[in-house]
Short mmCIF file of C-alpha atoms and ligand atoms in Angstrom, two decimals:
data_model
loop_
_atom_site.label_atom_id
_atom_site.label_comp_id
_atom_site.label_asym_id
_atom_site.label_seq_id
_atom_site.Cartn_x
_atom_site.Cartn_y
_atom_site.Cartn_z
CA MET A 1 193.90 228.81 137.97
CA ILE A 2 194.10 227.07 141.06
CA ALA A 3 190.94 228.89 142.87
CA PRO A 4 188.02 227.41 140.29
CA LEU A 5 189.55 223.98 140.67
CA LEU A 6 189.36 223.84 144.56
CA ALA A 7 185.82 225.73 144.24
CA ALA A 8 184.61 222.79 142.02
CA LEU A 9 186.17 219.82 143.88
CA PRO A 10 183.81 219.85 146.77
CA MET A 11 180.98 219.34 144.06
CA LEU A 12 182.75 216.63 142.69
CA ALA A 13 183.04 214.86 146.14
CA THR A 14 179.66 215.25 147.04
CA ALA A 15 177.36 215.05 143.87
CA PRO A 16 175.33 211.68 143.98
CA PRO A 17 176.23 209.55 141.00
CA PRO A 18 173.54 209.29 138.19
CA LEU A 19 171.01 206.49 139.03
CA ASP A 20 172.11 204.28 136.07
CA ASP A 21 175.98 204.44 137.60
CA ALA A 22 174.75 203.89 141.23
CA PRO A 23 176.29 200.35 142.36
CA ARG A 24 174.09 197.67 142.50
CA PRO A 25 174.15 196.02 145.64
CA ASN A 26 174.51 192.36 146.75
CA LEU A 27 171.30 190.88 148.36
CA VAL A 28 171.15 188.80 151.25
CA VAL A 29 167.41 187.68 152.90
CA ILE A 30 168.00 185.51 156.25
CA PHE A 31 164.32 184.58 156.80
CA THR A 32 163.84 182.29 159.80
CA ASP A 33 160.95 180.04 160.78
CA ASP A 34 158.61 180.75 163.97
CA LEU A 35 161.03 183.23 165.31
CA GLY A 36 158.78 186.07 167.65
CA TYR A 37 159.22 189.55 168.07
CA GLY A 38 160.52 188.99 171.71
CA ASP A 39 163.31 186.12 170.71
CA LEU A 40 166.45 188.20 170.13
CA SER A 41 168.44 190.05 172.97
CA CYS A 42 168.21 193.72 170.70
CA TYR A 43 164.52 193.28 170.99
CA GLY A 44 164.51 192.73 174.60
CA ASN A 45 165.01 189.18 175.13
CA PRO A 46 166.57 188.61 178.79
CA THR A 47 167.83 185.33 178.59
CA ILE A 48 168.61 184.44 174.77
CA ALA A 49 171.92 185.81 173.59
CA THR A 50 172.26 186.91 170.07
CA PRO A 51 175.36 188.93 169.93
CA HIS A 52 175.95 188.54 166.20
CA LEU A 53 172.39 189.68 165.51
CA ASP A 54 172.79 192.82 168.07
CA ARG A 55 175.92 193.53 166.25
CA MET A 56 174.19 193.83 163.02
CA ALA A 57 171.46 195.98 164.70
CA ALA A 58 174.14 198.22 166.03
CA GLU A 59 176.06 198.44 162.50
CA GLY A 60 172.20 199.02 160.97
CA GLN A 61 168.65 199.61 161.27
CA ARG A 62 166.41 197.97 163.79
CA TRP A 63 162.69 198.17 162.88
CA THR A 64 160.33 197.92 165.23
CA GLN A 65 156.78 198.05 163.21
CA PHE A 66 157.83 195.43 160.43
CA TYR A 67 155.33 192.90 159.51
CA VAL A 68 154.87 189.61 157.31
CA GLY A 69 152.07 188.99 154.77
CA ALA A 70 150.42 186.04 156.85
CA SER A 71 150.83 184.45 160.32
CA VAL A 72 151.66 181.01 158.90
CA CYS A 73 154.58 179.76 156.83
CA THR A 74 153.34 179.12 153.31
CA PRO A 75 151.56 182.49 152.49
CA SER A 76 153.99 184.20 154.56
CA ARG A 77 156.57 183.38 152.20
CA ALA A 78 154.40 183.76 148.88
CA ALA A 79 154.38 187.45 150.14
CA LEU A 80 157.94 187.96 150.51
CA MET A 81 158.84 186.01 147.35
CA THR A 82 156.03 187.80 145.03
CA GLY A 83 155.58 191.56 146.52
CA ARG A 84 152.07 190.63 147.13
CA LEU A 85 149.28 189.86 149.44
CA PRO A 86 149.04 185.85 149.23
CA ILE A 87 145.29 186.40 148.43
CA ARG A 88 146.70 187.63 144.68
CA SER A 89 148.56 184.28 144.08
CA GLY A 90 146.10 181.65 145.57
CA MET A 91 148.77 181.01 148.00
CA CYS A 92 146.63 181.13 151.20
CA ASN A 93 143.35 178.96 152.31
CA THR A 94 141.33 179.11 155.37
CA ARG A 95 140.94 175.15 155.58
CA HIS A 96 144.84 174.49 154.79
CA ARG A 97 146.66 176.94 155.76
CA VAL A 98 149.97 175.97 154.33
CA LEU A 99 151.01 173.45 151.81
CA PHE A 100 151.56 169.99 153.32
CA PRO A 101 153.45 166.60 151.74
CA ASP A 102 150.20 165.71 149.77
CA SER A 103 149.19 169.15 148.27
CA THR A 104 149.47 169.34 144.78
CA GLY A 105 149.39 173.03 144.26
CA GLY A 106 152.12 175.57 144.42
CA LEU A 107 153.43 179.31 143.65
CA PRO A 108 151.89 179.61 140.15
CA ALA A 109 154.40 180.09 137.35
CA SER A 110 152.64 183.60 136.43
CA GLU A 111 153.90 185.64 139.63
CA THR A 112 157.19 187.39 139.17
CA THR A 113 159.39 186.22 142.24
CA LEU A 114 162.20 188.35 143.75
CA ALA A 115 164.61 185.99 142.53
CA GLU A 116 163.09 186.27 139.02
CA ALA A 117 163.29 190.12 139.13
CA LEU A 118 166.86 190.30 140.17
CA ARG A 119 167.93 187.39 137.70
CA ASP A 120 166.44 189.36 135.03
CA LEU A 121 168.70 192.01 135.69
CA GLY A 122 171.98 190.25 136.29
CA TYR A 123 172.20 189.20 139.53
CA ALA A 124 173.50 185.40 140.33
CA THR A 125 170.73 183.89 142.38
CA GLY A 126 170.76 181.00 145.07
CA ALA A 127 168.35 179.60 147.68
CA VAL A 128 169.27 177.71 150.90
CA GLY A 129 166.75 176.21 153.40
CA LYS A 130 163.00 176.05 153.71
CA TRP A 131 160.86 176.50 150.47
CA HIS A 132 157.20 175.95 151.20
CA LEU A 133 155.89 177.04 148.13
CA GLY A 134 155.35 173.82 146.54
CA HIS A 135 157.72 170.62 146.57
CA ARG A 136 156.92 169.33 142.94
CA PRO A 137 159.49 170.00 140.68
CA GLU A 138 157.62 172.93 138.86
CA TYR A 139 157.44 174.60 141.74
CA LEU A 140 160.84 174.44 143.50
CA PRO A 141 163.20 177.45 143.73
CA THR A 142 165.14 176.40 140.55
CA ASN A 143 161.84 176.69 138.59
CA HIS A 144 161.12 180.30 140.18
CA GLY A 145 164.01 182.11 139.37
CA PHE A 146 166.80 180.52 141.53
CA ASP A 147 170.14 179.44 140.13
CA SER A 148 170.56 176.63 142.93
CA TYR A 149 168.56 175.33 145.68
CA TYR A 150 169.70 173.52 149.19
CA GLY A 151 167.08 172.51 151.56
CA ILE A 152 164.18 170.94 152.52
CA PRO A 153 161.01 171.79 150.45
CA TYR A 154 158.55 172.13 153.69
CA SER A 155 158.35 172.26 157.11
CA ASN A 156 160.77 170.20 159.24
CA ASP A 157 157.52 168.55 161.54
CA MET A 158 156.01 167.29 158.39
CA ASP A 159 156.46 163.40 156.91
CA ARG A 160 155.99 162.21 160.05
CA LEU A 161 156.39 157.97 159.95
CA PRO A 162 153.60 155.90 161.01
CA SER A 163 156.28 154.52 163.47
CA ALA A 164 156.55 157.80 165.29
CA PRO A 165 154.75 158.12 168.57
CA SER A 166 151.57 160.16 167.84
CA GLY A 167 150.42 163.40 169.32
CA ARG A 168 152.71 166.02 170.62
CA VAL A 169 155.62 163.62 171.88
CA ALA A 170 157.29 163.13 168.73
CA ILE A 171 157.28 167.12 168.40
CA THR A 172 158.75 167.94 171.97
CA GLU A 173 160.81 164.70 172.12
CA PRO A 174 162.02 164.49 168.42
CA GLN A 175 164.09 161.77 166.99
CA ILE A 176 165.43 162.55 163.30
CA GLU A 177 163.91 159.73 162.02
CA TYR A 178 160.33 160.57 162.84
CA PHE A 179 160.04 162.77 160.44
CA ASN A 180 161.04 161.48 156.59
CA VAL A 181 161.51 165.33 155.29
CA PRO A 182 163.38 165.17 152.24
CA LEU A 183 166.64 167.42 151.75
CA LEU A 184 167.16 168.39 147.87
CA ARG A 185 169.70 169.90 146.05
CA ASP A 186 168.41 171.48 143.11
CA THR A 187 165.36 169.10 142.37
CA GLU A 188 167.23 165.94 143.48
CA ILE A 189 166.68 164.56 146.86
CA ILE A 190 169.99 163.96 148.40
CA GLU A 191 169.51 162.91 151.99
CA ARG A 192 166.31 161.44 153.52
CA PRO A 193 165.39 161.75 156.25
CA THR A 194 167.18 164.65 156.52
CA ASP A 195 169.49 165.01 159.50
CA GLN A 196 167.98 167.74 161.09
CA ARG A 197 170.54 168.49 163.57
CA THR A 198 173.23 169.44 161.38
CA LEU A 199 170.86 171.58 159.26
CA THR A 200 171.49 175.40 160.53
CA ARG A 201 175.55 174.76 160.45
CA ARG A 202 174.90 173.02 156.84
CA TYR A 203 172.59 175.99 155.34
CA THR A 204 175.06 178.11 156.77
CA GLU A 205 178.04 176.42 155.10
CA GLN A 206 176.11 176.27 151.85
CA SER A 207 175.68 180.14 152.26
CA VAL A 208 179.18 180.92 152.41
CA ARG A 209 180.13 179.20 149.85
CA PHE A 210 177.70 180.65 147.58
CA ILE A 211 178.51 184.20 148.75
CA ARG A 212 182.02 183.19 148.22
CA ASP A 213 181.68 181.63 144.90
CA HIS A 214 179.73 184.85 143.41
CA THR A 215 182.27 187.65 144.96
CA GLU A 216 184.57 187.63 141.95
CA GLY A 217 183.70 189.94 139.13
CA ASP A 218 181.00 192.34 138.41
CA GLN A 219 178.09 190.36 138.70
CA PRO A 220 175.76 190.98 142.03
CA PHE A 221 174.27 187.99 143.78
CA PHE A 222 170.59 187.62 145.56
CA LEU A 223 171.27 185.08 148.50
CA TYR A 224 167.89 183.90 149.95
CA LEU A 225 168.82 181.58 153.37
CA ALA A 226 165.37 180.74 154.92
CA HIS A 227 166.16 178.80 158.25
CA SER A 228 164.24 175.84 159.06
CA MET A 229 164.42 176.85 162.92
CA PRO A 230 163.38 177.49 164.92
CA HIS A 231 160.00 175.66 163.86
CA VAL A 232 159.52 172.68 166.07
CA PRO A 233 160.87 169.96 166.17
CA LEU A 234 164.09 171.76 167.53
CA PHE A 235 167.32 170.32 166.71
CA ARG A 236 170.64 171.91 166.88
CA SER A 237 174.31 170.62 166.26
CA GLN A 238 176.49 169.26 169.26
CA GLN A 239 178.52 172.87 169.74
CA PHE A 240 174.89 174.53 170.66
CA GLU A 241 173.69 171.59 173.25
CA ASP A 242 172.74 173.30 176.33
CA VAL A 243 174.48 176.50 175.86
CA SER A 244 171.60 178.95 176.45
CA LEU A 245 169.71 180.25 179.69
CA ARG A 246 166.58 179.82 177.57
CA GLY A 247 166.94 176.01 177.25
CA LEU A 248 166.35 174.12 174.05
CA TYR A 249 164.55 177.04 172.16
CA GLY A 250 167.50 179.43 173.04
CA ASP A 251 169.95 176.78 171.97
CA VAL A 252 168.55 176.84 168.58
CA VAL A 253 168.23 180.83 168.27
CA GLU A 254 171.81 180.99 169.37
CA GLU A 255 172.91 178.97 166.62
CA ILE A 256 170.83 181.09 164.30
CA ASP A 257 172.80 183.78 165.60
CA TRP A 258 176.05 182.19 165.18
CA SER A 259 175.16 181.38 161.58
CA VAL A 260 174.36 185.24 161.07
CA GLY A 261 177.84 185.89 162.39
CA GLN A 262 179.44 183.73 159.66
CA ILE A 263 177.58 185.14 157.01
CA LEU A 264 178.46 188.74 157.86
CA ASP A 265 182.18 187.63 158.90
CA ALA A 266 182.28 186.23 155.39
CA ILE A 267 181.31 189.63 153.86
CA ARG A 268 183.26 191.49 155.59
CA GLY A 269 186.19 189.33 155.05
CA LEU A 270 185.62 189.37 151.36
CA GLY A 271 185.67 193.08 150.99
CA ILE A 272 182.18 193.01 149.82
CA ALA A 273 180.32 194.70 153.20
CA GLU A 274 179.81 198.21 151.57
CA GLN A 275 178.16 196.65 148.54
CA THR A 276 175.76 194.11 150.29
CA LEU A 277 172.59 194.71 151.82
CA VAL A 278 171.80 192.03 154.43
CA VAL A 279 168.18 192.02 156.03
CA PHE A 280 167.17 189.61 158.79
CA THR A 281 163.42 188.71 159.65
CA SER A 282 161.39 185.83 160.31
CA ASP A 283 157.93 184.60 158.50
CA ASN A 284 155.65 185.03 161.11
CA GLY A 285 155.40 184.83 165.39
CA PRO A 286 155.97 182.24 167.89
CA TRP A 287 154.43 178.90 167.92
CA LEU A 288 152.89 179.40 171.23
CA THR A 289 151.09 176.42 171.66
CA TYR A 290 154.09 174.33 171.97
CA ASP A 291 154.93 176.13 175.36
CA GLN A 292 158.50 176.27 175.90
CA GLN A 293 159.44 175.22 172.47
CA GLY A 294 157.80 177.98 171.04
CA GLY A 295 159.30 181.35 171.29
CA SER A 296 158.02 184.68 172.37
CA ALA A 297 156.26 187.78 170.91
CA GLY A 298 157.53 190.10 174.07
CA LEU A 299 155.31 192.62 174.61
CA LEU A 300 152.81 191.38 171.47
CA ARG A 301 149.58 189.80 171.75
CA ASN A 302 149.29 185.91 170.78
CA GLY A 303 151.27 184.46 168.06
CA LYS A 304 151.61 182.15 165.24
CA GLY A 305 148.41 181.36 163.38
CA SER A 306 146.78 184.84 164.82
CA THR A 307 145.89 188.15 163.40
CA TRP A 308 146.81 189.91 166.42
CA GLU A 309 150.49 191.74 166.41
CA GLY A 310 152.14 188.92 167.71
CA GLY A 311 151.03 186.57 164.86
CA MET A 312 152.33 188.97 162.28
CA ARG A 313 155.03 191.49 163.59
CA GLU A 314 158.57 190.59 163.77
CA PRO A 315 162.07 191.55 164.02
CA PHE A 316 163.76 192.93 160.68
CA LEU A 317 167.47 194.09 160.90
CA ALA A 318 168.85 195.76 157.74
CA TRP A 319 172.73 196.02 157.51
CA TRP A 320 174.72 197.54 154.79
CA PRO A 321 177.53 199.45 155.81
CA GLY A 322 178.14 203.12 154.71
CA THR A 323 174.87 203.04 153.22
CA VAL A 324 172.10 201.82 155.85
CA PRO A 325 172.48 204.37 159.00
CA ALA A 326 174.33 202.68 161.62
CA GLY A 327 172.42 201.97 165.19
CA GLN A 328 168.97 203.39 163.76
CA VAL A 329 166.18 202.42 165.73
CA VAL A 330 163.12 202.59 162.87
CA PRO A 331 159.48 203.02 164.15
CA ASP A 332 158.16 203.44 160.10
CA LEU A 333 156.07 200.91 158.88
CA GLY A 334 157.39 198.33 156.53
CA THR A 335 156.76 194.21 155.49
CA THR A 336 158.33 191.67 153.89
CA MET A 337 156.02 192.15 150.63
CA ASP A 338 158.55 195.77 150.45
CA LEU A 339 161.61 193.79 149.82
CA LEU A 340 160.56 192.95 146.16
CA PRO A 341 160.31 196.75 145.06
CA THR A 342 162.78 197.83 147.11
CA ALA A 343 165.51 195.58 145.75
CA VAL A 344 164.70 195.74 142.43
CA LEU A 345 164.86 199.57 142.18
CA LEU A 346 168.22 199.35 143.92
CA ALA A 347 169.50 197.17 141.20
CA GLY A 348 168.34 199.59 138.87
CA GLY A 349 165.21 198.10 137.63
CA GLU A 350 161.78 198.59 137.51
CA PRO A 351 159.20 197.01 139.60
CA PRO A 352 156.56 194.40 137.60
CA SER A 353 153.75 197.08 136.43
CA ASP A 354 151.41 194.51 134.85
CA ARG A 355 149.93 192.96 138.10
CA ILE A 356 148.96 194.64 141.42
CA LEU A 357 152.24 194.67 143.92
CA ASP A 358 151.23 195.26 147.33
CA GLY A 359 154.83 196.32 148.59
CA VAL A 360 156.21 199.59 148.36
CA ASP A 361 159.60 201.11 147.87
CA LEU A 362 161.38 201.56 151.47
CA ARG A 363 164.85 203.12 149.99
CA PRO A 364 163.96 206.69 151.80
CA ALA A 365 163.53 204.89 154.96
CA LEU A 366 166.28 202.74 154.83
CA LEU A 367 168.71 205.30 153.28
CA ASP A 368 167.47 208.17 155.59
CA THR A 369 166.51 210.09 153.04
CA GLY A 370 162.52 210.03 154.19
CA PRO A 371 160.15 208.38 156.09
CA SER A 372 158.38 204.73 154.77
CA PRO A 373 155.73 205.41 152.24
CA ARG A 374 153.55 202.96 154.10
CA ASP A 375 150.78 203.80 156.06
CA SER A 376 148.65 200.72 155.91
CA VAL A 377 148.62 196.73 156.77
CA PHE A 378 146.32 194.10 156.09
CA TYR A 379 145.89 191.22 158.34
CA TYR A 380 144.51 188.43 156.63
CA ARG A 381 143.63 184.67 157.90
CA GLY A 382 143.38 182.18 155.05
CA THR A 383 141.53 184.02 152.39
CA GLU A 384 139.44 186.30 154.74
CA LEU A 385 140.40 189.90 155.76
CA TYR A 386 140.54 189.97 159.75
CA ALA A 387 142.29 192.96 160.50
CA VAL A 388 143.55 196.52 158.70
CA ARG A 389 146.07 199.10 160.10
CA LEU A 390 145.91 202.63 159.05
CA GLY A 391 148.86 204.69 160.83
CA PRO A 392 148.53 204.06 164.40
CA TYR A 393 145.37 202.37 164.47
CA LYS A 394 144.49 198.70 163.79
CA ALA A 395 140.83 197.87 163.80
CA HIS A 396 140.05 193.96 164.14
CA PHE A 397 136.94 193.23 162.23
CA ILE A 398 137.33 189.33 162.97
CA THR A 399 139.63 187.63 166.03
CA GLN A 400 139.95 183.99 166.14
CA GLU A 401 142.11 181.45 168.14
CA PRO A 402 145.25 180.88 166.14
CA TYR A 403 144.37 177.46 165.69
CA GLY A 404 141.52 175.26 165.41
CA GLN A 405 138.32 175.60 162.93
CA ASN A 406 136.00 178.42 164.11
CA THR A 407 137.34 178.11 167.46
CA ASN A 408 136.09 181.41 168.96
CA ARG A 409 135.70 183.23 165.74
CA ILE A 410 134.43 186.42 166.70
CA GLU A 411 132.86 189.24 164.41
CA HIS A 412 133.03 192.49 165.58
CA ASP A 413 130.57 195.26 164.90
CA PRO A 414 132.05 198.20 165.72
CA PRO A 415 135.11 196.59 164.88
CA LEU A 416 138.04 196.52 167.98
CA LEU A 417 140.22 199.37 167.71
CA PHE A 418 143.42 199.99 168.70
CA HIS A 419 146.23 202.46 168.92
CA LEU A 420 149.29 200.39 168.41
CA GLU A 421 151.64 202.96 169.29
CA HIS A 422 150.11 203.80 172.52
CA ASP A 423 149.10 200.26 172.99
CA PRO A 424 151.40 197.87 171.66
CA SER A 425 150.02 194.81 173.51
CA GLU A 426 145.83 195.61 171.93
CA ARG A 427 144.62 195.69 175.55
CA PHE A 428 142.88 199.01 175.42
CA ASP A 429 139.54 199.03 173.12
CA LEU A 430 138.97 202.65 171.31
CA SER A 431 136.06 201.69 169.15
CA ALA A 432 133.43 203.95 171.04
CA ASP A 433 135.57 207.00 171.07
CA HIS A 434 136.92 206.97 167.24
CA PRO A 435 134.20 206.43 165.08
CA GLU A 436 135.53 208.69 162.19
CA VAL A 437 138.68 206.16 162.20
CA LEU A 438 136.58 203.06 161.86
CA ALA A 439 135.12 204.56 159.16
CA ARG A 440 138.24 205.19 157.62
CA ILE A 441 139.51 201.67 157.87
CA ARG A 442 136.21 200.74 156.44
CA ARG A 443 136.54 202.76 153.63
CA LEU A 444 140.08 201.47 153.11
CA ALA A 445 139.21 197.49 153.54
CA ASP A 446 136.09 197.97 151.05
CA ALA A 447 138.51 199.62 148.61
CA HIS A 448 141.17 196.80 149.08
CA ARG A 449 139.00 194.45 148.55
CA ALA A 450 137.53 195.98 145.19
CA THR A 451 141.37 194.84 144.13
CA VAL A 452 141.42 191.35 144.67
CA GLU A 453 140.57 189.20 141.56
CA PRO A 454 139.62 185.32 142.03
CA VAL A 455 142.27 183.06 141.21
CA PRO A 456 142.58 179.31 141.61
CA ASN A 457 143.33 178.41 144.99
CA GLN A 458 146.84 176.53 145.31
CA LEU A 459 146.45 175.27 148.95
CA GLU A 460 142.99 173.11 148.23
CA THR A 461 144.06 170.51 146.16
CA ARG A 462 145.36 167.69 148.21
CA ILE A 463 145.82 163.72 146.84
CA PRO A 464 142.83 161.59 148.47
CA ALA A 465 144.03 159.18 151.32
CA ASP A 466 143.66 155.87 150.20
MG1 MG R 1 156.56 179.64 159.94
#
């Protein structure tokens, strides 16, 4: 009698649970603003100390070829929140590249957000931080699937008051009162101007409180923490003044690193680490035109606003002790748009099937059961497709300086072609050597364009000036 029982035990111990019974993880998405590929110690920065993010990387995965959906704030956030390229939601524009305080548009109600998808699956949902997907009440987080919201509705350099100095000096030598940015709780303004010095700390406190409040019981949670920093103007709390070898920008990133430590410590302390997937990334590359107050894309070319790698490739860490392998470096392709289908599948649901999703299921790579299914990346500037990556190759149909209308806009025929694994800095054009690769990428671009339906543009409409 004993032998058959023993023989059966290993099967009991190792058989995977049926999918329906698999525990549904909590999800925390930490999204910074304008942080570059080269701004963390675990991505090679020599003078910004990020011990908490480095530990997160050591305990989880560090991806090296992970992308966002656009190189500026609004469309990148739309991509993350919808799992779709912003061209499909009308959340990108060539003339007005982001939403402004006088914009009247926002993320359409017809889009299914990550928060709505997870709430439909029984998750509690909270948003903390910068939104920038529309600040009119109908566009705010609490009308897009979040149970609660605490944060600023657009960028921290907006709402500049007439009394502030003109030009760059208001940004590079900032005072709180130059920027009349409101702080909201749900849809109500609770502070204006926002005291930006304590914003990172207060976002952290709100986030930890949300996690604590949603740990009891069986209901999983989704927390979206979108830091306003290190987008200029740079502010940090007193505790982080002059702590970094990298100066003011380093102070700001080191406070964000502290924040990550607080959140992971709370999750560990509450005993929910093995039920919680935490990811960390940023919305777009470093704002290089702000010199030392902008970050670094490391070895990647250019930064925010451009379709070179430095504009759209970002640090990406994934942490889920016991499920995501510890200490793994992942060179597979991934994007922020992949988080929606991946999270919905982890939650036991099905991604929306009534629309085109640009995101793919990253579970094989996250759970180390196989490669990422993604083999391509589309790089838009505004509403125009500038470049396409297929496997290791990237073709630039158009290149342009990151800012200014038509500044050095160059159409390339043949397109520039780079092998990003051999040449991550995009220095050596291979177009003459590989016409067959260019032909494949052109076919892919044409097939992609054929899937894009015209929709109302949400960034075009602004209140006329008096
Ligand atoms: Mg940004």
